[in-house]
Coordinates of C-alpha atoms in Angstrom, one line a residue:
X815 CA 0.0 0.0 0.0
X816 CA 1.5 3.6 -0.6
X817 CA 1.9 5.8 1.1
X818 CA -0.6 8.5 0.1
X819 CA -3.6 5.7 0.7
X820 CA -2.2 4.7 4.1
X821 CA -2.3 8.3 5.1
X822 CA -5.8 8.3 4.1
X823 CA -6.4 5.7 6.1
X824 CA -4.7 6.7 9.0
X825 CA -7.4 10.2 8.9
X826 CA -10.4 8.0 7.9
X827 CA -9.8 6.1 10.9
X828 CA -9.3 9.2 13.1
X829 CA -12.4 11.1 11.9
X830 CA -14.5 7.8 12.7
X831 CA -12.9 7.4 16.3
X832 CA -13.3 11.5 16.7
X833 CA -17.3 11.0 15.5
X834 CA -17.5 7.7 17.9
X835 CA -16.2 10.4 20.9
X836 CA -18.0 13.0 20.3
X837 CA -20.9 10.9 20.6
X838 CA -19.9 9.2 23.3
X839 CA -18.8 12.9 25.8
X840 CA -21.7 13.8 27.8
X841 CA -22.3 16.9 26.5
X842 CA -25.6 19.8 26.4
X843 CA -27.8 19.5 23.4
X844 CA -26.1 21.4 21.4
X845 CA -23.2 19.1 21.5
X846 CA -20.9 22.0 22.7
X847 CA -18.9 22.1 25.4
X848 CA -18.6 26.0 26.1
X849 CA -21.5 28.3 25.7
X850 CA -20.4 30.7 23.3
X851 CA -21.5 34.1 24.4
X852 CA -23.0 37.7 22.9
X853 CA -24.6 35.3 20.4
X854 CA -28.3 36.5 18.1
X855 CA -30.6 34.3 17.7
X856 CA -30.6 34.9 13.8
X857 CA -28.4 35.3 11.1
X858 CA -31.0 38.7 10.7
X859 CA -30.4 39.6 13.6
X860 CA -26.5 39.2 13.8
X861 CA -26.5 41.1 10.1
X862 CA -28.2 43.9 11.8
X863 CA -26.0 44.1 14.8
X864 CA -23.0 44.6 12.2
X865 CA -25.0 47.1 10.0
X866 CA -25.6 48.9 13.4
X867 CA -21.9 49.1 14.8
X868 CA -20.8 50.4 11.2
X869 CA -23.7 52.9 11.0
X870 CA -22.6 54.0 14.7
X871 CA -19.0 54.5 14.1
X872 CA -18.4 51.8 17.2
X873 CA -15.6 49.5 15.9
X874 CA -15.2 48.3 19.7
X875 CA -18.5 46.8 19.6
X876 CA -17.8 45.1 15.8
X877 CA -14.5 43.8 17.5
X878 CA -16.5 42.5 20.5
X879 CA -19.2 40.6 18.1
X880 CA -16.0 38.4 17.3
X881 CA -15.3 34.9 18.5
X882 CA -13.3 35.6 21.8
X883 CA -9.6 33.9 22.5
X884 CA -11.0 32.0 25.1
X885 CA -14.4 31.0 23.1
X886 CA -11.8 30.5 20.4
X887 CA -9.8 27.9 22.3
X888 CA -12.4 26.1 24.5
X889 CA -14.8 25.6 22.0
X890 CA -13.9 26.2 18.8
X891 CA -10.0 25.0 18.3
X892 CA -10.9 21.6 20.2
X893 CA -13.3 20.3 17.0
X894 CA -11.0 21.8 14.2
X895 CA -9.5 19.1 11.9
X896 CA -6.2 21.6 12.5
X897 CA -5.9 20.8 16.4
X898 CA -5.4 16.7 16.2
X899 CA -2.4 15.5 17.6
X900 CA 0.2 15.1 14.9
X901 CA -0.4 18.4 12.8
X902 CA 2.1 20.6 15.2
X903 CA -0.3 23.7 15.0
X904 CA -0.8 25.4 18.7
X905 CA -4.0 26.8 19.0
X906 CA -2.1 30.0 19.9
X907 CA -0.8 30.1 16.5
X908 CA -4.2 30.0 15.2
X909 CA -5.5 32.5 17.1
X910 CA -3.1 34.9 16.6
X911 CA -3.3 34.3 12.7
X912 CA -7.1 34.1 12.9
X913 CA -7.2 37.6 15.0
X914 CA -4.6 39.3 12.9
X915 CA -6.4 38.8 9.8
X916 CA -9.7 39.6 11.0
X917 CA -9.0 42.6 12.9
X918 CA -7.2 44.2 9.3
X919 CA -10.1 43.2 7.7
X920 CA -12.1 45.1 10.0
X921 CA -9.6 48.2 9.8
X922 CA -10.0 48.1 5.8
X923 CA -13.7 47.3 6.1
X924 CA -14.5 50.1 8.8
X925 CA -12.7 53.1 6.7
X926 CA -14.7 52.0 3.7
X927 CA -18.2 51.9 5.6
X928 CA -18.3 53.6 9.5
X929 CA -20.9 56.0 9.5
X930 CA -23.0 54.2 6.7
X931 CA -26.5 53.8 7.0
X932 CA -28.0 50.2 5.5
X933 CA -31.2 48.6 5.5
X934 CA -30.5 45.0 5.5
X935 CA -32.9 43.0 3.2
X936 CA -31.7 40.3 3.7
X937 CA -28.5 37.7 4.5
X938 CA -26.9 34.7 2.9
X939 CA -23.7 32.7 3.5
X940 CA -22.9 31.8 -0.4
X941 CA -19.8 29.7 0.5
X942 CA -19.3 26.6 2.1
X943 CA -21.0 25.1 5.2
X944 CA -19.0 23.1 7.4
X945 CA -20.8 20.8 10.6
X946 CA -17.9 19.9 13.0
X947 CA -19.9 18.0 16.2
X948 CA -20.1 21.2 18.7
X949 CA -21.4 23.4 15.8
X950 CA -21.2 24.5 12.6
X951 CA -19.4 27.4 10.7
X952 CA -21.3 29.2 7.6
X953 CA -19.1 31.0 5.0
X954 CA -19.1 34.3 2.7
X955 CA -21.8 36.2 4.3
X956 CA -23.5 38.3 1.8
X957 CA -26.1 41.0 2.5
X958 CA -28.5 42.6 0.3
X959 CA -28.8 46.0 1.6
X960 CA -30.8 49.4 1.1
X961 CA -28.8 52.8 0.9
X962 CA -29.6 55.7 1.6
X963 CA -30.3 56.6 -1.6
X964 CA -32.9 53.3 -1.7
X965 CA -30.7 51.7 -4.1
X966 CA -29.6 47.8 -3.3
X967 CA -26.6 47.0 -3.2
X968 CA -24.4 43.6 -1.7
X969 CA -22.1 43.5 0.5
X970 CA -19.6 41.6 2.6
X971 CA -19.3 43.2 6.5
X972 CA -17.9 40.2 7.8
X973 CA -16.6 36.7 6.4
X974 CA -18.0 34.1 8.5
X975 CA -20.3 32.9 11.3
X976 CA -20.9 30.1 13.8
X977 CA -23.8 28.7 15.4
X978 CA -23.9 26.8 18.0
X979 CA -27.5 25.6 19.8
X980 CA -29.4 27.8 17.2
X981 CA -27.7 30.6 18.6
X982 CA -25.3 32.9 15.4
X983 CA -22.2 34.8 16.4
X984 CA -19.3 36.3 14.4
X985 CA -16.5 33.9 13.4
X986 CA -14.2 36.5 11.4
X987 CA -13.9 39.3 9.4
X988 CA -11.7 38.0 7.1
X989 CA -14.0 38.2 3.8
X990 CA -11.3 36.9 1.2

């Protein structure tokens, strides 16, 4: 057998085993085991939280909508495919790379639209949609909003969001 299809193996076997123990861990009904916080109960409603720290020039409260270190590390990183043993990534790596990036793309994102006033119409995630046990992360937000003019447009405010026990909060704003 080569290689390459013993490798494959080797992570079908560890993705079966990580299934079997997650549903084995006595765990809340939403399979998590940290509550994340400052959640919405829509993706609406989360949209309209974003909309609102823009229109309000408050780029405290858009940084404060973001997955926290510590909701980061105790609830997130623990399910990622990137923190099994034998990939050599510290979940202080990825934080720190996760942070960095979103908090430019908030800088970038905040010069172009603080102060703005949107309507949302409505929200989508166009990209991918990825269950991992604990909860499940929703990519490439879109919004159709209204101007101030009327006029629709789409836009990108943020790049990604979790939910967790039907509850939606920020994952980055990394929008690439």
């Amino acid at each position: 057998m080569n290689v390459f299809r013993m490798n494959a193996l080797r992570v079908a076997q560890g993705i079966l085993t990580l299934l079997i123990c997650t549903a084995c861990t006595g765990r809340d009904d939403s399979g998590s085991r940290v509550a994340l916080s400052s959640t919405f109960p829509t993706p609406e409603r989360l949209a309209q939280a974003v909309l609102d720290g823009f229109r309000e020039r408050d780029r405290s409260r858009l940084a404060s909508m973001m997955l926290s270190e510590a909701e980061f590390r105790e609830a997130i990183w623990p399910e990622l495919p990137a923190s099994r043993s034998g990939r050599n990534l510290p979940s202080d790596y990825a934080w720190g790379q996760l942070k960095q990036r979103s908090d430019g793309a908030l800088a970038s994102l905040f010069a172009r639209h603080a102060g703005q006033r949107y309507d949302l119409v409505r929200i989508e995630f166009t990209g991918e949609t990825t269950e991992y046990g604990a909860f499940t992360v929703r990519r490439h937000s879109l919004m159709t909003v209204r101007d101030a003019s009327g006029a629709e447009q789409q836009l990108r405010l943020f790049g990604s969001a979790v939910t967790q026990g039907g509850q939606w909060k920020l994952f980055s704003y990394v929008v690439d």
